[in-house]
C-alpha cells in the first residue's frame, strides 16, 4: 500500500551545466567526495564546480582508449577507480589520475568483461563472457584480491549474456545469469545456494534472469521480469510482494536512513525504514525529460543520483522537522498568516491575512475557521492581536478597536479612537501588565485603552518636535514601566509610561544600530533582541549599554528578521524573510531551516509568532503555519571536508598561466615572478550548492577568518616572500559546518636580490670596493708622502747646499772687494742668497711628510719666532692649551697656517715698533684659535690692508678659517679654524 507522498527536492545536472554527454550509465564517488560519471562519451570527474573529462580524443591529456563506459566501481583500499569500457577492464589510479597496468598472469581477462562489483572487503569480482572454439558460450566468475585473478565458476549460456552481481550484507556474492537464475557464493568461491526465481520467454529464449538488491535489513528484493513490480525474499524463499506494478524494476539503492530507492525505466519509488512506500515517478518526470533510468547511486551526503539517458537527476530527501498547518499544496503563496495568539483552553487562534479570517487550531494541529459576523470585512488590515484568555476574548485594531468574544462568537467595534488609528499603517497593539491596552500608529497618537470601560488616554502629554511611525511595541519584563518602541525607519525608543522618552537608539547614536527600521523585539537575560529590516539582529545589552550584531555573516538565514522567540535562556529562534534560524547564546552554534526541511514557505510575516505552554512554536508565513518543538529539530548533520579543486597562477616573467588540479605533498611553491594566483575549492555535497557559504584565512598574512559568501574561490596578488597556509571552511544553508577545513601550505620564494646570499655578496662587494678605494687612496697618500720626502730631501741636500755655497762664495768675494760699488752688489747677492735659503727651508719643512704633526708645527713656529723676533730685540710669549701634539695635520692646513703665522711675525719685525709679541694656540668649544698680538703702535688703520694681509685672507679661505684683525693697543690677528687640533 502506497504511503502519502513526502516532500522531496529535485535538481538536475545536464550538458547545459557542463556534463560531457547526456547518457549516463554508471556513477561512483571517491574518498575525497568527487563524483565520477560513466557516459557513452567517456568518464567525467565532477568536483561541484566543473567537469574533468577522460575520453579518447586525440588531444586530451586525460586519454582513455574507449569511451562507452558501462560500469564504474571505486576501490578505497588502493584509491583506484575500476571501470569497464568496450568489454574491457581498466584501473585508473586516482593519486595520479592515470591508467595503471592490471596484472593478469592467468589470461582470464582476455574474454569480454561484462560486469564488475566490489565486495565489503574491497575485493573485485568480475564476470567475463567467453566464446569457445566449439561454439559454446560461457560466463566466468573471477575474483581479484589485488595481486592476481582467481577463477571461481563458469556457467554455460545459450542466449544474450545478461548478468548481474550483488553483494549481500554478509559479504556473499549474488550472481544472477540469464540461464541459471541466482547463485550465492561465499568469499572462498563456494556455492551457498542456487535458485531460479523467475522464468519468462524472451524472443524465443527461456530466460531466468532478474535483477536483485540485497538490503542491509537482510531483505532480498527481487525484480521479476515476467510480471514487473518488486518481490521480497528471505533465504531465496518468497516472502511477500512489496509492489504490484507492470513496470520492470532494474535498480535499487539504500540511503543512510535505512530507506531503499527502486527504479524502473521511468519509475522511482521509495520505501522508508518503517516500510512505507512512496511513488516519486511523477515528481522526477516534471523536472527532466528522459526515457530511461540507467542507474541509481547514494553519495556520502545521502543524496540520490539518477543516471538517465538525458542527464542526471539529484533527489534530496531530508527529515521533515515541521508540522504544516493550513498549507495550500503546490503553491508558494497560499494562505498568509499575520498573527497567532492563545485562546481559552489549549487551542490557539491565527489570523489568515489573505482570507481576512481567524482559524482555531487545536493541540493536534486541526484547524477550523472561526465564523464571526462580518468577520471577513471587519478583520481586514488587522495585524496585531491581544489575547484575554481569562475572559476568552481578543482585541485588535484597524480604524476601530475590535473586541472578539470567542464565547459568543461575536465581534464588536469601537470607533472613538479613529484619530489615533490608521488602517493602512501597522497599528500595533499590546496588553500591558496592569490590564490596559496600548496602541497607536504614531508616537504622538499612542493611547491607553481600558478594555472594560473602553476609555482612553494619550500616553504623551507634551507635543513632539519630531513624530515617529510605530512598527512594533514590547513591554519590558525587567521594568514594566518601560515600553520599547520599534519604529518604521527612525530607530528604537525607550518610552517610560509616564510619557517621557528615556533613550533613543539609531544608526547615529552611541551605541548605534546598524539599521533604523525595526520589525520585531524580544527581551531575554537583560538583553533586548532587535529584529531589523536588512540589518539582522541587533542585541542591546541593557547593563553595559552596548550593541552587538548577528547577521548573515554569522550564519543568520536572512537579514530581515520578522520575529524572535526563545527556546530557553540559552537559545533563540529567529524567523526571517528567507528561512528560520536558531542561535545558541553561549557559543556560535546555529542552524537554519528552509522549505526543504519542511517549512511551508521560506518567508515569514512579522507579528506572526507564538510559543505555547507545552513548548510548541507556531510561526506564520506566506503559505500556512509551521508547528514544531525545538528539541525535535534535526541538527546532527556535518558537511564533508572542503576539497581542493584547482590552483591557477600567472607568471609575469614568462607571461604564462599554469593550472594544478591535484595537490602533492609539501607546499605549493611560487616564484617571485608569479604575479597572482587563484585557488578553487568545493564541498562534496552536491545539492543546492548556491546556498553554501565559505570562510577563508591565509595564516602568515591574515589574522582572522574572512567571509566569502558563496564564492568558491579566492585570489591573492603579489604575496610577500614567506610561508603561508590557506585555510577554507564551509557552511551549508542550514548552518552546518564542514567537518575539516581545507589546509593548503604555500611558499613564496624570495627574489634573488633579496636573498641572504645575494645581500651578503652585495655587502661583501661594497666592502671590497670601499677597501680597494681605501687602499688606492692609502697608496696615493703614501706615494705623495714619499714624493714630498724626496723633494724636501733633494731641496735640502742639493739646492740648499748649492745656495749655501753660493752665499759663502759671495761673502768671501764681498770681503775681498775694494770697490764700494762691487762690495754693495755682492752684499745684496749674499742677502738674497740667505733669504732664499730661509724661504727654501720653510718650503722644505712644509712639504716634508715627516713633519706632519701638530707638535712639528709648534716646534717650527717657536724656531721661527726665535729666528725673527730675538735678533730684532722683540720678546715673545708662546702659549698652547689643550692641543693634540700627535695629531697629523692636512698638508694644506699645516702649510697655510704656518705661512699665515710667518707673515704675521714678519710684519711685526718689519712694520711695527713692538717690543713684545704674544702668541697663543688653543682648542676651545670645538675650534682651534691662533692669535698673534704685538704692543706696537698702529699709525694708520688703512695700513692693515697691505698685500701680506690680503694673502692671509686668501690662505684662511683656503683652509675654511675665519680671520679677524685686532687694532686695539697694538696690532693682532685672530685665526679660527672650524675644528679643533
GROMACS .gro file of C-alpha atoms in nm, residues 51-416:
model
  366
   51UNK     CA    1   3.396   1.860  -1.501
   52UNK     CA    2   3.720   1.688  -1.596
   53UNK     CA    3   3.665   1.453  -1.888
   54UNK     CA    4   3.858   1.134  -1.972
   55UNK     CA    5   3.796   1.017  -2.326
   56UNK     CA    6   3.982   0.903  -2.639
   57UNK     CA    7   4.004   1.246  -2.804
   58UNK     CA    8   4.341   1.280  -2.972
   59UNK     CA    9   4.448   1.596  -2.791
   60UNK     CA   10   4.300   1.513  -2.450
   61UNK     CA   11   4.576   1.479  -2.187
   62UNK     CA   12   4.331   1.260  -1.989
   63UNK     CA   13   4.323   0.988  -2.253
   64UNK     CA   14   4.146   0.656  -2.212
   65UNK     CA   15   4.126   0.403  -2.500
   66UNK     CA   16   3.746   0.356  -2.509
   67UNK     CA   17   3.461   0.594  -2.439
   68UNK     CA   18   3.146   0.387  -2.381
   69UNK     CA   19   3.161   0.316  -2.008
   70UNK     CA   20   2.924   0.060  -1.865
   71UNK     CA   21   3.029   0.015  -1.503
   72UNK     CA   22   3.240   0.212  -1.251
   73UNK     CA   23   3.350   0.096  -0.905
   74UNK     CA   24   3.572   0.278  -0.655
   75UNK     CA   25   3.820   0.069  -0.454
   76UNK     CA   26   3.904   0.260  -0.136
   77UNK     CA   27   4.196   0.041  -0.023
   78UNK     CA   28   4.402   0.120  -0.335
   79UNK     CA   29   4.240   0.453  -0.429
   80UNK     CA   30   4.162   0.303  -0.767
   81UNK     CA   31   3.866   0.355  -0.997
   82UNK     CA   32   3.781   0.035  -1.181
   83UNK     CA   33   3.570   0.068  -1.495
   84UNK     CA   34   3.461  -0.134  -1.794
   85UNK     CA   35   3.455   0.005  -2.147
   86UNK     CA   36   3.430  -0.184  -2.477
   87UNK     CA   37   3.401  -0.501  -2.265
   88UNK     CA   38   3.748  -0.449  -2.119
   89UNK     CA   39   3.858  -0.381  -1.762
   90UNK     CA   40   4.061  -0.072  -1.671
   91UNK     CA   41   4.208   0.069  -1.350
   92UNK     CA   42   4.250   0.444  -1.300
   93UNK     CA   43   4.497   0.538  -1.026
   94UNK     CA   44   4.332   0.836  -0.854
   95UNK     CA   45   4.657   0.951  -0.694
   96UNK     CA   46   4.792   1.031  -1.040
   97UNK     CA   47   4.466   1.007  -1.240
   98UNK     CA   48   4.640   0.784  -1.493
   99UNK     CA   49   4.566   0.434  -1.612
  100UNK     CA   50   4.767   0.160  -1.445
  101UNK     CA   51   4.855  -0.185  -1.567
  102UNK     CA   52   4.640  -0.473  -1.450
  103UNK     CA   53   4.839  -0.786  -1.365
  104UNK     CA   54   4.674  -1.094  -1.517
  105UNK     CA   55   4.917  -1.384  -1.540
  106UNK     CA   56   4.627  -1.625  -1.591
  107UNK     CA   57   4.495  -1.451  -1.903
  108UNK     CA   58   4.146  -1.476  -1.755
  109UNK     CA   59   4.068  -1.120  -1.869
  110UNK     CA   60   4.123  -1.199  -2.236
  111UNK     CA   61   3.749  -1.256  -2.264
  112UNK     CA   62   3.486  -0.982  -2.267
  113UNK     CA   63   3.427  -0.821  -1.928
  114UNK     CA   64   3.053  -0.766  -1.880
  115UNK     CA   65   3.012  -0.696  -1.505
  116UNK     CA   66   3.217  -0.596  -1.200
  117UNK     CA   67   3.142  -0.544  -0.830
  118UNK     CA   68   3.342  -0.467  -0.513
  119UNK     CA   69   3.256  -0.661  -0.202
  120UNK     CA   70   3.266  -0.529   0.154
  121UNK     CA   71   3.634  -0.623   0.197
  122UNK     CA   72   3.730  -0.437  -0.122
  123UNK     CA   73   3.784  -0.748  -0.335
  124UNK     CA   74   3.695  -0.707  -0.701
  125UNK     CA   75   3.457  -0.961  -0.857
  126UNK     CA   76   3.445  -0.983  -1.236
  127UNK     CA   77   3.215  -1.162  -1.480
  128UNK     CA   78   3.355  -1.235  -1.828
  129UNK     CA   79   3.184  -1.370  -2.136
  130UNK     CA   80   3.375  -1.637  -2.331
  131UNK     CA   81   3.309  -1.773  -2.681
  132UNK     CA   82   3.486  -2.109  -2.716
  133UNK     CA   83   3.618  -2.284  -3.024
  134UNK     CA   84   3.344  -2.546  -3.004
  135UNK     CA   85   3.086  -2.269  -3.047
  136UNK     CA   86   2.976  -2.286  -2.682
  137UNK     CA   87   2.934  -1.969  -2.480
  138UNK     CA   88   3.008  -1.939  -2.110
  139UNK     CA   89   3.020  -1.676  -1.841
  140UNK     CA   90   3.307  -1.689  -1.593
  141UNK     CA   91   3.312  -1.552  -1.239
  142UNK     CA   92   3.656  -1.422  -1.127
  143UNK     CA   93   3.786  -1.277  -0.801
  144UNK     CA   94   4.074  -1.029  -0.783
  145UNK     CA   95   4.246  -0.993  -0.447
  146UNK     CA   96   4.477  -0.712  -0.553
  147UNK     CA   97   4.756  -0.937  -0.680
  148UNK     CA   98   4.603  -1.193  -0.911
  149UNK     CA   99   4.275  -1.311  -1.060
  150UNK     CA  100   4.123  -1.632  -0.927
  151UNK     CA  101   3.879  -1.840  -1.131
  152UNK     CA  102   3.560  -1.912  -0.930
  153UNK     CA  103   3.289  -2.055  -1.154
  154UNK     CA  104   3.192  -2.098  -1.517
  155UNK     CA  105   2.829  -2.121  -1.637
  156UNK     CA  106   2.716  -2.200  -1.989
  157UNK     CA  107   2.479  -1.959  -2.155
  158UNK     CA  108   2.264  -2.004  -2.462
  159UNK     CA  109   2.125  -1.658  -2.525
  160UNK     CA  110   2.236  -1.298  -2.475
  161UNK     CA  111   2.474  -1.250  -2.190
  162UNK     CA  112   2.268  -1.057  -1.935
  163UNK     CA  113   2.420  -1.088  -1.590
  164UNK     CA  114   2.433  -0.903  -1.257
  165UNK     CA  115   2.642  -0.906  -0.939
  166UNK     CA  116   2.516  -0.801  -0.597
  167UNK     CA  117   2.688  -0.816  -0.256
  168UNK     CA  118   2.480  -0.928   0.041
  169UNK     CA  119   2.508  -0.778   0.394
  170UNK     CA  120   2.702  -1.097   0.489
  171UNK     CA  121   2.955  -1.019   0.214
  172UNK     CA  122   2.830  -1.301  -0.004
  173UNK     CA  123   2.827  -1.267  -0.383
  174UNK     CA  124   2.491  -1.298  -0.556
  175UNK     CA  125   2.546  -1.382  -0.924
  176UNK     CA  126   2.239  -1.384  -1.147
  177UNK     CA  127   2.265  -1.519  -1.502
  178UNK     CA  128   2.024  -1.549  -1.788
  179UNK     CA  129   2.010  -1.930  -1.796
  180UNK     CA  130   2.081  -2.037  -1.438
  181UNK     CA  131   1.896  -1.790  -1.221
  182UNK     CA  132   2.054  -1.675  -0.894
  183UNK     CA  133   2.360  -1.829  -0.726
  184UNK     CA  134   2.512  -1.729  -0.390
  185UNK     CA  135   2.890  -1.765  -0.331
  186UNK     CA  136   3.092  -1.720  -0.016
  187UNK     CA  137   3.433  -1.546  -0.015
  188UNK     CA  138   3.608  -1.876  -0.092
  189UNK     CA  139   3.408  -1.914  -0.410
  190UNK     CA  140   3.193  -2.195  -0.275
  191UNK     CA  141   2.828  -2.213  -0.378
  192UNK     CA  142   2.598  -2.150  -0.081
  193UNK     CA  143   2.263  -2.162  -0.256
  194UNK     CA  144   2.114  -2.154  -0.602
  195UNK     CA  145   1.761  -2.095  -0.725
  196UNK     CA  146   1.562  -1.991  -1.027
  197UNK     CA  147   1.322  -1.720  -0.912
  198UNK     CA  148   1.160  -1.624  -1.243
  199UNK     CA  149   1.105  -1.774  -1.587
  200UNK     CA  150   0.981  -1.599  -1.898
  201UNK     CA  151   1.009  -1.606  -2.275
  202UNK     CA  152   1.231  -1.353  -2.443
  203UNK     CA  153   1.218  -1.362  -2.822
  204UNK     CA  154   1.203  -1.740  -2.825
  205UNK     CA  155   1.454  -1.791  -2.543
  206UNK     CA  156   1.363  -1.917  -2.199
  207UNK     CA  157   1.507  -1.661  -1.958
  208UNK     CA  158   1.567  -1.692  -1.583
  209UNK     CA  159   1.730  -1.354  -1.533
  210UNK     CA  160   1.603  -1.090  -1.290
  211UNK     CA  161   1.789  -0.813  -1.113
  212UNK     CA  162   1.820  -0.821  -0.734
  213UNK     CA  163   1.906  -0.593  -0.445
  214UNK     CA  164   2.026  -0.700  -0.101
  215UNK     CA  165   1.916  -0.457   0.172
  216UNK     CA  166   2.104  -0.409   0.497
  217UNK     CA  167   1.794  -0.530   0.682
  218UNK     CA  168   1.857  -0.877   0.539
  219UNK     CA  169   1.574  -0.849   0.289
  220UNK     CA  170   1.629  -0.968  -0.068
  221UNK     CA  171   1.439  -0.751  -0.316
  222UNK     CA  172   1.387  -0.927  -0.647
  223UNK     CA  173   1.262  -0.765  -0.968
  224UNK     CA  174   1.080  -1.031  -1.175
  225UNK     CA  175   1.086  -0.964  -1.547
  226UNK     CA  176   0.778  -1.177  -1.605
  227UNK     CA  177   0.531  -0.967  -1.403
  228UNK     CA  178   0.710  -0.648  -1.302
  229UNK     CA  179   0.691  -0.494  -0.957
  230UNK     CA  180   0.902  -0.592  -0.655
  231UNK     CA  181   0.907  -0.920  -0.462
  232UNK     CA  182   1.069  -0.974  -0.123
  233UNK     CA  183   1.258  -1.299  -0.043
  234UNK     CA  184   1.418  -1.447   0.267
  235UNK     CA  185   1.692  -1.704   0.206
  236UNK     CA  186   1.576  -1.727  -0.157
  237UNK     CA  187   1.223  -1.813  -0.039
  238UNK     CA  188   0.936  -1.585  -0.141
  239UNK     CA  189   0.811  -1.372   0.148
  240UNK     CA  190   0.567  -1.112   0.009
  241UNK     CA  191   0.506  -0.881  -0.283
  242UNK     CA  192   0.618  -0.531  -0.195
  243UNK     CA  193   0.491  -0.352  -0.504
  244UNK     CA  194   0.237  -0.460  -0.761
  245UNK     CA  195   0.337  -0.278  -1.080
  246UNK     CA  196   0.351  -0.351  -1.452
  247UNK     CA  197   0.690  -0.187  -1.488
  248UNK     CA  198   1.008  -0.392  -1.461
  249UNK     CA  199   1.243  -0.256  -1.194
  250UNK     CA  200   1.616  -0.290  -1.252
  251UNK     CA  201   1.799  -0.067  -0.997
  252UNK     CA  202   1.793  -0.009  -0.622
  253UNK     CA  203   1.999   0.187  -0.368
  254UNK     CA  204   1.979   0.214   0.011
  255UNK     CA  205   2.015   0.554   0.180
  256UNK     CA  206   2.155   0.649   0.520
  257UNK     CA  207   1.812   0.644   0.684
  258UNK     CA  208   1.762   0.274   0.601
  259UNK     CA  209   1.521   0.354   0.320
  260UNK     CA  210   1.554   0.199  -0.026
  261UNK     CA  211   1.503   0.363  -0.365
  262UNK     CA  212   1.377   0.149  -0.654
  263UNK     CA  213   1.373   0.246  -1.021
  264UNK     CA  214   1.237   0.109  -1.345
  265UNK     CA  215   1.271   0.271  -1.683
  266UNK     CA  216   1.084   0.586  -1.572
  267UNK     CA  217   0.956   0.485  -1.229
  268UNK     CA  218   1.102   0.590  -0.893
  269UNK     CA  219   0.973   0.456  -0.560
  270UNK     CA  220   1.096   0.497  -0.205
  271UNK     CA  221   1.045   0.255   0.081
  272UNK     CA  222   1.130   0.420   0.414
  273UNK     CA  223   1.267   0.239   0.719
  274UNK     CA  224   0.913   0.199   0.852
  275UNK     CA  225   0.801   0.016   0.541
  276UNK     CA  226   0.600   0.299   0.386
  277UNK     CA  227   0.625   0.311   0.006
  278UNK     CA  228   0.607   0.641  -0.183
  279UNK     CA  229   0.586   0.698  -0.558
  280UNK     CA  230   0.803   0.986  -0.684
  281UNK     CA  231   0.779   0.899  -1.054
  282UNK     CA  232   0.566   1.199  -1.147
  283UNK     CA  233   0.791   1.435  -0.950
  284UNK     CA  234   1.108   1.348  -1.141
  285UNK     CA  235   0.928   1.342  -1.477
  286UNK     CA  236   0.829   1.705  -1.416
  287UNK     CA  237   1.187   1.819  -1.386
  288UNK     CA  238   1.363   1.629  -1.669
  289UNK     CA  239   1.254   1.477  -1.997
  290UNK     CA  240   1.407   1.127  -2.014
  291UNK     CA  241   1.311   0.779  -2.134
  292UNK     CA  242   1.524   0.551  -1.917
  293UNK     CA  243   1.682   0.547  -1.571
  294UNK     CA  244   2.012   0.367  -1.618
  295UNK     CA  245   2.150   0.363  -1.262
  296UNK     CA  246   2.097   0.479  -0.901
  297UNK     CA  247   2.365   0.593  -0.656
  298UNK     CA  248   2.359   0.724  -0.297
  299UNK     CA  249   2.653   0.952  -0.223
  300UNK     CA  250   2.820   1.028   0.110
  301UNK     CA  251   2.580   1.317   0.181
  302UNK     CA  252   2.276   1.087   0.135
  303UNK     CA  253   2.192   1.245  -0.198
  304UNK     CA  254   2.031   1.016  -0.456
  305UNK     CA  255   2.175   1.038  -0.809
  306UNK     CA  256   1.976   0.906  -1.104
  307UNK     CA  257   2.175   0.848  -1.422
  308UNK     CA  258   1.938   0.875  -1.717
  309UNK     CA  259   1.963   0.888  -2.094
  310UNK     CA  260   1.925   1.268  -2.076
  311UNK     CA  261   2.144   1.370  -1.786
  312UNK     CA  262   2.149   1.336  -1.409
  313UNK     CA  263   1.873   1.388  -1.153
  314UNK     CA  264   1.958   1.466  -0.791
  315UNK     CA  265   1.696   1.382  -0.528
  316UNK     CA  266   1.723   1.511  -0.171
  317UNK     CA  267   1.510   1.350   0.098
  318UNK     CA  268   1.552   1.512   0.439
  319UNK     CA  269   1.369   1.456   0.766
  320UNK     CA  270   1.064   1.682   0.789
  321UNK     CA  271   1.107   1.881   1.110
  322UNK     CA  272   0.788   2.083   1.093
  323UNK     CA  273   0.417   2.012   1.107
  324UNK     CA  274   0.246   2.203   0.830
  325UNK     CA  275  -0.092   2.360   0.908
  326UNK     CA  276  -0.329   2.519   0.654
  327UNK     CA  277  -0.072   2.498   0.375
  328UNK     CA  278  -0.202   2.520   0.020
  329UNK     CA  279  -0.028   2.239  -0.173
  330UNK     CA  280   0.157   2.314  -0.496
  331UNK     CA  281   0.157   2.684  -0.416
  332UNK     CA  282   0.438   2.902  -0.295
  333UNK     CA  283   0.198   3.175  -0.180
  334UNK     CA  284  -0.121   3.036  -0.029
  335UNK     CA  285  -0.285   3.131   0.300
  336UNK     CA  286  -0.079   3.411   0.453
  337UNK     CA  287  -0.086   3.449   0.831
  338UNK     CA  288  -0.022   3.765   1.025
  339UNK     CA  289  -0.085   3.698   1.397
  340UNK     CA  290  -0.101   3.398   1.631
  341UNK     CA  291  -0.236   3.413   1.988
  342UNK     CA  292  -0.383   3.181   2.256
  343UNK     CA  293  -0.748   3.140   2.340
  344UNK     CA  294  -0.907   2.979   2.644
  345UNK     CA  295  -0.801   2.616   2.681
  346UNK     CA  296  -0.516   2.462   2.485
  347UNK     CA  297  -0.620   2.600   2.148
  348UNK     CA  298  -0.469   2.889   1.959
  349UNK     CA  299  -0.607   3.130   1.702
  350UNK     CA  300  -0.431   3.251   1.388
  351UNK     CA  301  -0.524   3.541   1.162
  352UNK     CA  302  -0.525   3.450   0.792
  353UNK     CA  303  -0.449   3.779   0.621
  354UNK     CA  304  -0.529   3.660   0.268
  355UNK     CA  305  -0.880   3.545   0.373
  356UNK     CA  306  -0.949   3.805   0.650
  357UNK     CA  307  -1.041   3.510   0.866
  358UNK     CA  308  -0.947   3.365   1.204
  359UNK     CA  309  -0.868   2.994   1.236
  360UNK     CA  310  -0.894   2.794   1.557
  361UNK     CA  311  -0.618   2.530   1.588
  362UNK     CA  312  -0.634   2.257   1.849
  363UNK     CA  313  -0.339   2.077   2.012
  364UNK     CA  314  -0.346   1.811   1.738
  365UNK     CA  315  -0.297   2.070   1.465
  366UNK     CA  316  -0.653   2.053   1.336
  367UNK     CA  317  -0.766   2.391   1.204
  368UNK     CA  318  -1.125   2.513   1.175
  369UNK     CA  319  -1.247   2.860   1.072
  370UNK     CA  320  -1.386   3.089   1.341
  371UNK     CA  321  -1.715   3.216   1.200
  372UNK     CA  322  -1.772   3.577   1.308
  373UNK     CA  323  -2.045   3.815   1.192
  374UNK     CA  324  -1.896   4.016   0.905
  375UNK     CA  325  -1.556   3.887   1.015
  376UNK     CA  326  -1.401   3.888   0.669
  377UNK     CA  327  -1.488   4.256   0.636
  378UNK     CA  328  -1.415   4.381   0.985
  379UNK     CA  329  -1.086   4.194   1.021
  380UNK     CA  330  -0.939   4.340   0.704
  381UNK     CA  331  -0.598   4.501   0.779
  382UNK     CA  332  -0.593   4.359   1.134
  383UNK     CA  333  -0.233   4.259   1.203
  384UNK     CA  334  -0.183   4.261   1.581
  385UNK     CA  335  -0.398   4.076   1.835
  386UNK     CA  336  -0.401   4.081   2.216
  387UNK     CA  337  -0.543   3.773   2.390
  388UNK     CA  338  -0.757   3.783   2.706
  389UNK     CA  339  -0.762   3.411   2.789
  390UNK     CA  340  -0.943   3.466   3.121
  391UNK     CA  341  -1.250   3.615   2.951
  392UNK     CA  342  -1.186   3.419   2.629
  393UNK     CA  343  -1.161   3.737   2.424
  394UNK     CA  344  -0.913   3.905   2.191
  395UNK     CA  345  -0.854   4.263   2.081
  396UNK     CA  346  -0.721   4.406   1.757
  397UNK     CA  347  -0.726   4.741   1.578
  398UNK     CA  348  -0.791   4.865   1.225
  399UNK     CA  349  -0.966   5.203   1.205
  400UNK     CA  350  -1.152   5.074   1.507
  401UNK     CA  351  -1.088   4.883   1.823
  402UNK     CA  352  -1.229   4.535   1.765
  403UNK     CA  353  -1.332   4.307   2.052
  404UNK     CA  354  -1.371   3.939   1.961
  405UNK     CA  355  -1.571   3.721   2.203
  406UNK     CA  356  -1.489   3.354   2.147
  407UNK     CA  357  -1.769   3.252   2.387
  408UNK     CA  358  -2.047   3.408   2.180
  409UNK     CA  359  -1.851   3.432   1.850
  410UNK     CA  360  -1.943   3.798   1.829
  411UNK     CA  361  -1.722   4.084   1.716
  412UNK     CA  362  -1.776   4.439   1.843
  413UNK     CA  363  -1.619   4.755   1.706
  414UNK     CA  364  -1.549   5.085   1.883
  415UNK     CA  365  -1.484   5.399   1.681
  416UNK     CA  366  -1.384   5.654   1.941
   0.00000   0.00000   0.00000
